[in-house]
Coordinates of C-alpha atoms in Angstrom, one line a residue:
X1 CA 11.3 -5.6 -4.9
X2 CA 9.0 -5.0 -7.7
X3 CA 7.4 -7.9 -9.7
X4 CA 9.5 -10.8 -7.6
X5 CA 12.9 -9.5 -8.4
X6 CA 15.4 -6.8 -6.6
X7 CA 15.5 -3.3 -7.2
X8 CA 18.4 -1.1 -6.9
X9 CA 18.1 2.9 -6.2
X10 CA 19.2 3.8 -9.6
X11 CA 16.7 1.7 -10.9
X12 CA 13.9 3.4 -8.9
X13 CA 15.2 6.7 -9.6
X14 CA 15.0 6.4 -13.6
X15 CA 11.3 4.5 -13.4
X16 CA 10.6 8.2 -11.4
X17 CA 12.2 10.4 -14.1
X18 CA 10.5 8.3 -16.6
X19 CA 6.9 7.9 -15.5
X20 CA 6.6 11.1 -13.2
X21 CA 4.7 13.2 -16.1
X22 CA 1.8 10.4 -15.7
X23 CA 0.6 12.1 -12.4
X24 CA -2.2 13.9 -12.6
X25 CA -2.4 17.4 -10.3
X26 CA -5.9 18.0 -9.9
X27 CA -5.3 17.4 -6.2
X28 CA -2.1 17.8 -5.2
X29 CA -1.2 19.7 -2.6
X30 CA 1.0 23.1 -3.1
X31 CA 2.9 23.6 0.3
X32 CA 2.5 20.4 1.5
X33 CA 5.7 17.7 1.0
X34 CA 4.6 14.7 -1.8
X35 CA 6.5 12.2 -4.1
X36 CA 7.0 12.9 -7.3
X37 CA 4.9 9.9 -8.2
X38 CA 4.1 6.2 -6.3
X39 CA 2.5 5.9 -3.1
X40 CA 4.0 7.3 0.6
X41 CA 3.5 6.8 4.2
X42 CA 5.2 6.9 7.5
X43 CA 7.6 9.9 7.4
X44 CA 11.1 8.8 8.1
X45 CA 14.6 10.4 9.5
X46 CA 13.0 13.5 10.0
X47 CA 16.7 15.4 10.5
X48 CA 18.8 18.7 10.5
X49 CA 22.0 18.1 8.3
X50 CA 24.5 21.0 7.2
X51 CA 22.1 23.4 8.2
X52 CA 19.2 22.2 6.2
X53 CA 16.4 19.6 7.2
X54 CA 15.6 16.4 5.9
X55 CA 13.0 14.2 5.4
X56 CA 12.2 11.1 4.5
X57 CA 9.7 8.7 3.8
X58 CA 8.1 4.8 3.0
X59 CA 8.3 5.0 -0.6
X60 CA 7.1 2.8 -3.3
X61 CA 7.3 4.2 -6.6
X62 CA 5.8 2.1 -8.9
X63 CA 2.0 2.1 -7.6
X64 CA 0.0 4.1 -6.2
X65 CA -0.4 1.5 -3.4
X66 CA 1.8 -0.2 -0.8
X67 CA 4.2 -2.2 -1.8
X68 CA 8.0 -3.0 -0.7
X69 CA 9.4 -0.3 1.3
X70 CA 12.2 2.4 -0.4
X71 CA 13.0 5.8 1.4
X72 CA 12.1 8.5 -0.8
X73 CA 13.3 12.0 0.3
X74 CA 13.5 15.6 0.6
X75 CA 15.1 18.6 2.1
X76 CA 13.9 22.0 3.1
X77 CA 15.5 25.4 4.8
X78 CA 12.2 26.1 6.0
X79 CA 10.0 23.1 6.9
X80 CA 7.8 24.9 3.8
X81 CA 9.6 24.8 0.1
X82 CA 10.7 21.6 0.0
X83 CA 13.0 19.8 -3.0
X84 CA 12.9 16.6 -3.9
X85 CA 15.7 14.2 -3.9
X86 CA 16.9 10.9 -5.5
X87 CA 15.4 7.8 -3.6
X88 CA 18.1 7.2 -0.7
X89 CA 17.3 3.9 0.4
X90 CA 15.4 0.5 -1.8
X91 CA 15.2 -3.1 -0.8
X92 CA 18.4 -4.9 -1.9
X93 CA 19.8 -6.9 0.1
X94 CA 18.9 -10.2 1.9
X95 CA 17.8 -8.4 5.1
X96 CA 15.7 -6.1 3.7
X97 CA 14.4 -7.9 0.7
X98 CA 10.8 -7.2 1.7
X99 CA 11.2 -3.7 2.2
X100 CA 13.2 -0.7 4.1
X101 CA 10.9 0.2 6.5
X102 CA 10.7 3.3 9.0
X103 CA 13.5 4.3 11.1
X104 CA 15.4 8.1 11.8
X105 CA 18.5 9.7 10.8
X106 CA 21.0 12.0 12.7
X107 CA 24.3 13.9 11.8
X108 CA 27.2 12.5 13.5
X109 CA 30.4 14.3 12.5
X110 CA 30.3 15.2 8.6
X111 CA 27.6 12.5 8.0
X112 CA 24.1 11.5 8.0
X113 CA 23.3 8.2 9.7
X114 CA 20.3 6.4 9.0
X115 CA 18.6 3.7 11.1
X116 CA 16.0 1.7 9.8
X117 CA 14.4 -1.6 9.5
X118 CA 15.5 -4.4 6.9
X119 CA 11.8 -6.6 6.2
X120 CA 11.7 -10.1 4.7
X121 CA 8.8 -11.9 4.1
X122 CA 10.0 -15.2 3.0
X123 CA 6.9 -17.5 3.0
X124 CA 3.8 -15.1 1.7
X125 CA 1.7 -18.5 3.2
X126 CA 3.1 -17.8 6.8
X127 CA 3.1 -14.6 8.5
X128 CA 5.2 -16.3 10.9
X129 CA 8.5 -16.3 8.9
X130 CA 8.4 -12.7 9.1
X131 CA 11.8 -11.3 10.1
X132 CA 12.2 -7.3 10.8
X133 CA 16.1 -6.3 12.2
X134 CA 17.6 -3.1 12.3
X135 CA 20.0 -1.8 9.9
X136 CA 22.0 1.7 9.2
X137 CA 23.2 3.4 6.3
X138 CA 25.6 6.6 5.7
X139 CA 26.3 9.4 4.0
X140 CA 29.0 12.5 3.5
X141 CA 26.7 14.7 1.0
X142 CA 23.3 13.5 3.0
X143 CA 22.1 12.4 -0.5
X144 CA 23.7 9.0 -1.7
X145 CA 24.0 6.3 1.1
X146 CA 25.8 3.7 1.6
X147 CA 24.2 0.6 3.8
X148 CA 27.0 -0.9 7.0
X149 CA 28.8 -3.9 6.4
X150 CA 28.0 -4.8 9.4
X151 CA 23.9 -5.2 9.0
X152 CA 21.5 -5.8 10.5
X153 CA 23.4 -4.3 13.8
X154 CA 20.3 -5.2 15.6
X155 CA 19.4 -9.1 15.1
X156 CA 16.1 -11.3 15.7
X157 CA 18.6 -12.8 18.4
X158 CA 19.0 -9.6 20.0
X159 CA 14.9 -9.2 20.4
X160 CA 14.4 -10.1 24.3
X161 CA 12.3 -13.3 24.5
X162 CA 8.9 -12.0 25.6
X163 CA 8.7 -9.7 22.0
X164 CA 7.8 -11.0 18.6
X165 CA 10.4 -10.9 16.3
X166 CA 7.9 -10.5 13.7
X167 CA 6.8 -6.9 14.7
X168 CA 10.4 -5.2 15.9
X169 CA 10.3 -1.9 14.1
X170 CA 11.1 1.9 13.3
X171 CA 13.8 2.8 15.3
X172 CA 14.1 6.0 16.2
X173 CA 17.5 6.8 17.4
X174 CA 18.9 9.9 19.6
X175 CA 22.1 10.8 21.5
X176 CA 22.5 12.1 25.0
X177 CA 26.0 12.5 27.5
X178 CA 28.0 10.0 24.9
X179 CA 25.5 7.1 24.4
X180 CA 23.2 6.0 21.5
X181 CA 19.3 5.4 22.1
X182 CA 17.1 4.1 20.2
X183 CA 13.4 3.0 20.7
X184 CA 11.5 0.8 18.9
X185 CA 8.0 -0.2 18.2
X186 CA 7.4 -3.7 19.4
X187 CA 4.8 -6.8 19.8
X188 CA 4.5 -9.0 23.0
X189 CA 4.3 -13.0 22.2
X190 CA 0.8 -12.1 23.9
X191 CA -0.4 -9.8 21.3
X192 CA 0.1 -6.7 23.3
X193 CA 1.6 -3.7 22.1
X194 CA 5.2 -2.4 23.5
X195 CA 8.3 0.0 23.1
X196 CA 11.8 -1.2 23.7
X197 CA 14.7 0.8 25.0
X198 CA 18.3 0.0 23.3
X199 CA 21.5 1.9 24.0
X200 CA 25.1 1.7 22.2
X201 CA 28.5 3.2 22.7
X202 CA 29.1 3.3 18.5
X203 CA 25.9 2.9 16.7
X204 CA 26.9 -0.8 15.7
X205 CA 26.9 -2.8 19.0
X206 CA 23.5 -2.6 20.7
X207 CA 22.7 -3.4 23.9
X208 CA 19.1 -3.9 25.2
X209 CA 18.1 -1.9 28.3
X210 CA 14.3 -2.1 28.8
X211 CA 10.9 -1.8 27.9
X212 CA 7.6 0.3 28.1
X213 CA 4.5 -1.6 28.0
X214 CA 0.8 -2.1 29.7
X215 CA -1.2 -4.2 30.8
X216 CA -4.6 -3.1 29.8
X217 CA -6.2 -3.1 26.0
X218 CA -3.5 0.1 24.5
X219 CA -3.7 -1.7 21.0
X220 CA -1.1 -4.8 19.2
X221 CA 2.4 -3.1 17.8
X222 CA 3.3 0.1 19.0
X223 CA 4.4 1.8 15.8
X224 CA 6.9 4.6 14.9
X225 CA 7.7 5.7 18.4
X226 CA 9.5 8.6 19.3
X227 CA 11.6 10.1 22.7
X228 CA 12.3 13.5 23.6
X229 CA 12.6 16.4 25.7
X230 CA 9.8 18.9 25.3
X231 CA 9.8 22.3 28.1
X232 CA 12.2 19.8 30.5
X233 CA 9.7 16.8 29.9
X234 CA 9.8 14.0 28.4
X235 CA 7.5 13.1 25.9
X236 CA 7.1 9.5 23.9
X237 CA 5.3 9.4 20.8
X238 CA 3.5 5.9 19.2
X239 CA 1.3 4.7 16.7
X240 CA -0.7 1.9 18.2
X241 CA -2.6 -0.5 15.6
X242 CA -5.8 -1.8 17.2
X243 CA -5.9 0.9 20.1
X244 CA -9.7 0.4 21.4
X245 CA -12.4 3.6 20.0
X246 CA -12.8 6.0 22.4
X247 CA -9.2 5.2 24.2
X248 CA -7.8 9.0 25.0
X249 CA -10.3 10.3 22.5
X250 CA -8.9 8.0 19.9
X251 CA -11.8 7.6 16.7
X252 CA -8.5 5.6 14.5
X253 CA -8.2 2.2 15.0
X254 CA -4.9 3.5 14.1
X255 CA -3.8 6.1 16.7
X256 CA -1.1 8.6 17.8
X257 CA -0.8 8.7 21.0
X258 CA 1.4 11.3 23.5
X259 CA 2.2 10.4 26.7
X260 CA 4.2 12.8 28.6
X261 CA 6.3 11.0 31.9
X262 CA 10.0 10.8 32.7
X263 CA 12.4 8.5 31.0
X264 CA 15.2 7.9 33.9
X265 CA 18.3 6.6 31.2
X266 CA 20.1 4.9 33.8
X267 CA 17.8 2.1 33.7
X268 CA 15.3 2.0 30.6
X269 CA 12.1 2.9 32.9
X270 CA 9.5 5.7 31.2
X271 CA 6.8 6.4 33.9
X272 CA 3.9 8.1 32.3
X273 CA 1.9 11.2 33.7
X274 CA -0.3 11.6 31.2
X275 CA -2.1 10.4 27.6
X276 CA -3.7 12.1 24.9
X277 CA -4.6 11.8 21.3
X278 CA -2.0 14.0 18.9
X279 CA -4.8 14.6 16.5
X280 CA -8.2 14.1 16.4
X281 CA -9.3 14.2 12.8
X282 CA -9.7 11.1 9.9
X283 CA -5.9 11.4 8.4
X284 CA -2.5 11.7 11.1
X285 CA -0.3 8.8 11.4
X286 CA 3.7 7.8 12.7
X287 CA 4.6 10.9 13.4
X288 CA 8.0 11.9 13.9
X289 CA 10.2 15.0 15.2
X290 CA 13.5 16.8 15.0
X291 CA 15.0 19.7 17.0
X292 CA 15.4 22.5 15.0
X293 CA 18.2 25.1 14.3
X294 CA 17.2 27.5 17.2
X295 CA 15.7 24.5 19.7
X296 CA 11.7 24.3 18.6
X297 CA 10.6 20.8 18.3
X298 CA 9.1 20.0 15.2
X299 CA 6.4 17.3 14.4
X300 CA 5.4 16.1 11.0
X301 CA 3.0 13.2 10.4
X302 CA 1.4 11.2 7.2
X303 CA -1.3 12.4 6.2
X304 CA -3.0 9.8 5.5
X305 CA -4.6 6.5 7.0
X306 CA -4.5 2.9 7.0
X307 CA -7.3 0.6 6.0
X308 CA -8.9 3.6 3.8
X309 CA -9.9 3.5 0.3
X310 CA -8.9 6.5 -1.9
X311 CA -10.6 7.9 -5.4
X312 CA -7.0 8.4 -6.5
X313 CA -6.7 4.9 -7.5
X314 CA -9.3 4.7 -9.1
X315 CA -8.9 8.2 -11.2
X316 CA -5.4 6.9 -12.1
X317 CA -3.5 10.1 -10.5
X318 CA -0.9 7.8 -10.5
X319 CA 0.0 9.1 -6.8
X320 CA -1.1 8.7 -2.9
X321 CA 0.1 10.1 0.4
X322 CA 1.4 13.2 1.4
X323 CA 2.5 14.8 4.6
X324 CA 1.4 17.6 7.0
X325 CA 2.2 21.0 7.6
X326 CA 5.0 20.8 10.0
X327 CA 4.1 21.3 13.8
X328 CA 5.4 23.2 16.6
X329 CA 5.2 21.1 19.8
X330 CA 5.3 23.0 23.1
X331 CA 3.3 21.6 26.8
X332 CA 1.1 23.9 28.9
X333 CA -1.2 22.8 30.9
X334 CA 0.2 19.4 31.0
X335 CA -1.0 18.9 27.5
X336 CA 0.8 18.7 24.4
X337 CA -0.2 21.5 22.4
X338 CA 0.8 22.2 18.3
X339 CA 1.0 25.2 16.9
X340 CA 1.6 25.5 11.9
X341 CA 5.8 26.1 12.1
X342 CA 5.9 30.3 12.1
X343 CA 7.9 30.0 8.9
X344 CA 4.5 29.2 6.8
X345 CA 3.7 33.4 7.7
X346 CA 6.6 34.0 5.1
X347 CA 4.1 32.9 2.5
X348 CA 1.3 34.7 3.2
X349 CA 0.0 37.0 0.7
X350 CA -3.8 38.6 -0.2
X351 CA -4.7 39.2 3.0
X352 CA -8.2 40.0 4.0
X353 CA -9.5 40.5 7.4
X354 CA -13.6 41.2 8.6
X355 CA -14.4 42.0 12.0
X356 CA -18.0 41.9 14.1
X357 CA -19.8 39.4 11.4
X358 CA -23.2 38.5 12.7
X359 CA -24.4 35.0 11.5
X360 CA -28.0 34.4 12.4
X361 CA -28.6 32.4 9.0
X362 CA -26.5 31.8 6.0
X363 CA -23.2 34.2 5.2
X364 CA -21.5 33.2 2.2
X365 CA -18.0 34.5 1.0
X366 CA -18.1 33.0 -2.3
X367 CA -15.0 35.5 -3.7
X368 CA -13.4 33.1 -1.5
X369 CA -12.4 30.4 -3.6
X370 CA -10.7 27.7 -1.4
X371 CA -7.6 26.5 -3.0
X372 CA -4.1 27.0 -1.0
X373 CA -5.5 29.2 1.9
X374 CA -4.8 29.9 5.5
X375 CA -8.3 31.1 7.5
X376 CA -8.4 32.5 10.9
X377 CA -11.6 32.0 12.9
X378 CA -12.3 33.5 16.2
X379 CA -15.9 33.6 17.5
X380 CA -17.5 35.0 20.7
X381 CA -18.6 33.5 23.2
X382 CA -20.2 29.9 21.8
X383 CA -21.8 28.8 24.8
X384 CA -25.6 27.2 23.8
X385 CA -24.8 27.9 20.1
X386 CA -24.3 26.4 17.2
X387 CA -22.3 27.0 13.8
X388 CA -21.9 25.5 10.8
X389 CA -18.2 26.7 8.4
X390 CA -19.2 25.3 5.2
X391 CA -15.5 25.0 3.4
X392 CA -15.2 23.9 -0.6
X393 CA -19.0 24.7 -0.7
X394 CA -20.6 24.1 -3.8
X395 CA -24.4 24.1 -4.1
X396 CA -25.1 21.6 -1.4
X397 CA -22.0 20.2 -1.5
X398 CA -19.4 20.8 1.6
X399 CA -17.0 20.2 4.1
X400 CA -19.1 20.4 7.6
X401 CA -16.8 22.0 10.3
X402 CA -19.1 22.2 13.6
X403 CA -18.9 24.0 16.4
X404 CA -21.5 23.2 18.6
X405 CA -21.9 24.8 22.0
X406 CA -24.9 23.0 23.2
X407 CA -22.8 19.6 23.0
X408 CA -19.0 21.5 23.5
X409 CA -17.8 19.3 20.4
X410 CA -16.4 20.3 17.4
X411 CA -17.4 18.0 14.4
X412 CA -16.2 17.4 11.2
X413 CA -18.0 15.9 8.3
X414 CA -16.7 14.7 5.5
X415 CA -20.2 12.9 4.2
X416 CA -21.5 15.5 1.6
X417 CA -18.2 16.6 -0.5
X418 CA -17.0 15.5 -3.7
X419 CA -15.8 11.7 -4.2
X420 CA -15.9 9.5 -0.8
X421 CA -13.3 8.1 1.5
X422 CA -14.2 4.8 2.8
X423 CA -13.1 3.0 5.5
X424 CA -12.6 -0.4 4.8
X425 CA -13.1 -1.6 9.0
X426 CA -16.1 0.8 9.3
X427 CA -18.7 1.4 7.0
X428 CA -19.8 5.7 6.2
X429 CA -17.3 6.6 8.6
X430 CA -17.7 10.3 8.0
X431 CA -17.7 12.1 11.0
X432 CA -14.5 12.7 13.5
X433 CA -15.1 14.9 17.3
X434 CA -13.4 16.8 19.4
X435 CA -14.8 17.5 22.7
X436 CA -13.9 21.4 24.1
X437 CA -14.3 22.0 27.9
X438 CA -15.9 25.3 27.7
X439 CA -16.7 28.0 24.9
X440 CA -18.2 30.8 27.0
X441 CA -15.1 32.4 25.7
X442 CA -15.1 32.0 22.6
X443 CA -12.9 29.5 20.2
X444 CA -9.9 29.9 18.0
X445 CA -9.6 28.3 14.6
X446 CA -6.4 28.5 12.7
X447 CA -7.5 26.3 9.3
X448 CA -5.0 25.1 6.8
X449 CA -6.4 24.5 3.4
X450 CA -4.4 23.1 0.2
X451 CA -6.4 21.9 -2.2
X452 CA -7.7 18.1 -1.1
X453 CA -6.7 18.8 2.7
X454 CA -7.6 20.6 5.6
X455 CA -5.7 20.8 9.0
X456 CA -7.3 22.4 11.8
X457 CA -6.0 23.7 14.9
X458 CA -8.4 24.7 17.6
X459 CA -7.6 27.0 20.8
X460 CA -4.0 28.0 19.7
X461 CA -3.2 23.8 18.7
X462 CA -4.5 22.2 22.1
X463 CA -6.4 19.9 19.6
X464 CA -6.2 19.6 16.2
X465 CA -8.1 17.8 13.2
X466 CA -6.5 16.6 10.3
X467 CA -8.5 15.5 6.9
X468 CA -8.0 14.5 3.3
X469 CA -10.9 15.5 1.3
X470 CA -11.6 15.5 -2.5
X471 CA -14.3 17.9 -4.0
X472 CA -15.1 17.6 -7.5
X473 CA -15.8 21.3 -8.0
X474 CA -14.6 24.3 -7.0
X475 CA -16.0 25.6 -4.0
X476 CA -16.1 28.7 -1.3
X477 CA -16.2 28.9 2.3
X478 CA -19.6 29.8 4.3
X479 CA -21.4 30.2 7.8
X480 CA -24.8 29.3 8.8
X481 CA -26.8 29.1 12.2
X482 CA -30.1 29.4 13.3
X483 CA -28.7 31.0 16.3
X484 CA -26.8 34.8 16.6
X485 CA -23.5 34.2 16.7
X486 CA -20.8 36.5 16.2
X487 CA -17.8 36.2 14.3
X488 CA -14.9 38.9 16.3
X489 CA -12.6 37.8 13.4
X490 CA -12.1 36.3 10.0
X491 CA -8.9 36.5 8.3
X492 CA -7.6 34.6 4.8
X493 CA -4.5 34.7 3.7
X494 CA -3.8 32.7 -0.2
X495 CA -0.9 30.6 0.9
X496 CA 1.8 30.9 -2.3
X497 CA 4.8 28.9 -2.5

């Protein structure tokens, strides 16, 4: 709905064709998926169809902020080069009037299924009148759908009675042994966040089976949840709003949580071994996976965050929100680690590679210009030492990437670079951790840089930091300490796509 009145997918499709020459690409990404203009968020039926992967996404073209809910979307053989596609889903019909929001797509037979949720927000005086339901939508060619007479096939009515039918959303649906599941983020009346378990025999007739929830302070609505099998575990994926600071690392008052247990299907009950934070940088949100052609699972999250502002508003880029590099998931160690998909080495080109460099003060590379580059750090042992990677530096502007021995942390500061991204719950909110266990052997860092973002994955991806960042010049990458520290690697590779 744009301006009070209803607004078909055609409709949306020409404003795109129209008004995409408007955006400005000073810094958009180059390997990284994006609209063609408008704003994104939570990625969406994240699925393998005919032998090529989807994706799509919370879409609203006509601003470069939220508004109501259309799936934009795109399709890839490679998680990498992505093309866009027409907008497959907007908000026209009585159930989801205020917006299609989240849900997850699979192939059954010749055609694509997706499962979303149909918004209204009847009474903008009353939060209460709220309605969310879920809704599907088909397709033979995986590009124009077609919504089910039969919506929403999940009603308020079928919402137990101890979850707010105001906050019953983004279903993420899966097969296994004949059945349909589907989870789906959820409210308690008491303000306390929850999953719920549905199954189904045809994807049209729900039944609900149970819940996951807890008792202590784990945040309101559970968002964008997600249930698989990961090396013969399970693993469920959420979004909590509100999750406590400090809860499993979590520095977000809008997390991503992991928590790997067992689901037993029989009777709805997911018994949880263990929680940690997905990512622990400023910008990762609802992500979402798929199982891949030859069994990886892949993750890919928003990259970006609630309750931020962004300079691109007020540049007029005409465009916000963007998504990550795809992930690898795999558990050792009881820990959910991620690893960049392996198909982003088929881009690599330039490559240069230094051994043995000793930093005992400052070591620039300024040949280096950082644009669309992946950088491999490993360093020696880092125990009671400290180094600072200055990335995008520009006179005494940079990106601060930490690694501090004395306090086993890594830190990354985003206070000194280019325009600022303020939090609008927590004032100069610059500065995101991760703690590390031990460096006396050394660390690993595999950085992803593409133009305003950086992705970080530390120790072969058992943590990872995710950031948006905007310099207004160009800059190069440098090392500084006060202490000796040595540098057994460095490797760049240009990234071209």
């Amino acid at each position: 709905m744009k301006g009070g009145s209803i607004v078909t997918v055609n409709e949306a499709n020409q404003y795109i064709q129209i008004n995409k020459e408007k955006v400005i690409n000073r810094y958009r990404h180059n390997y990284h998926v994006m609209a063609p203009i408008g704003w994104i968020n939570d990625p969406n039926g994240f699925s393998l169809f005919k032998d090529e992967y989807h994706l799509f996404y919370q879409y609203y073209p006509y601003d470069s902020e939220w508004g109501p809910m259309h799936w934009g979307h795109a399709k890839s053989k490679d998680f990498i080069k992505w093309e866009t596609l027409p907008v497959a889903l907007a908000p026209d019909q009585p159930y989801d009037a205020g917006g299609c929001f989240s849900g997850s797509a699979m192939q059954i037979g010749e055609e694509l299924y997706l499962m979303y949720t149909g918004h209204t927000d009847p009474d903008k005086e009353n939060p209460e009148a709220v309605r969310e339901v879920q809704c599907l939508a088909k397709s033979t060619d995986g590009i124009a759908f077609e919504k089910c007479s039969k919506n929403p096939v999940i009603s308020s009515d079928e919402v137990p009675g101890h979850a707010r039918i105001q906050d019953f959303r983004d279903p993420k649906i899966w097969e296994k042994d004949g059945k349909y599941y589907v989870v789906i983020g959820s409210k308690r009346k008491d303000y306390k966040g929850q999953i719920l378990f549905y199954t189904s025999e045809d994807l049209e007739n729900w039944k609900y089976l149970n819940r996951f929830t807890l008792e202590e302070d784990f945040g309101t609505v559970w968002e964008c949840p997600d249930l698989f099998m990961l090396d013969c575990r399970d693993v469920l994926i959420m979004s909590p709003q509100l999750l406590p600071e400090g809860k499993y690392g979590s520095q977000n008052i809008y997390a991503c949580i992991a928590a790997i247990g067992n689901f037993d299907y029989s009777t709805g009950d997911y018994h949880v071994e263990h929680y940690q934070q997905l990512d622990s940088g400023f910008d990762f949100y609802a992500p979402q996976t798929v199982k891949a052609k030859d069994g990886r699972r892949i993750m890919i999250g928003w990259m970006n965050m609630w309750e931020r502002e962004s300079p691109l508003k007020d540049l007029g880029h005409y465009w916000r929100g963007s998504m990550t590099l795809p992930r690898e998931l795999f558990i050792k160690s009881n820990k959910v680690y991620q690893q960049p998909v392996k198909e982003i080495q088929n881009y690599r080109k330039n490559e240069e590679i230094f051994y043995g460099l000793n930093i005992n003060e400052e070591h620039s590379l300024e040949h280096i210009k950082l644009q669309s580059h992946e950088l491999y750090i490993e360093l020696d042992n880092m125990e009671n030492k400290v180094l600072d990677i200055d990335l995008f530096k520009n006179g005494d502007e940079s990106l601060k990437l930490t690694v501090d021995g004395i306090k086993k942390e890594v830190r990354l500061d985003r206070s000194n670079i280019g325009y600022s991204i303020e939090s609008k719950n927590k004032p100069k909110d610059y500065i995101r951790k991760q703690s590390i266990d031990s460096m006396k052997e050394g660390i690993k860092l595999n950085i992803f840089v593409d133009v305003s973002s950086v992705e970080i994955f530390i120790n072969d991806g058992e943590y990872v930091m995710t950031s948006l960042v905007y310099p207004k010049n160009e800059g190069h990458i440098a090392f500084r300490s006060c202490d000796l520290v040595t540098i057994k690697k460095f490797i760049k590779w240009d990234i071209c796509v």
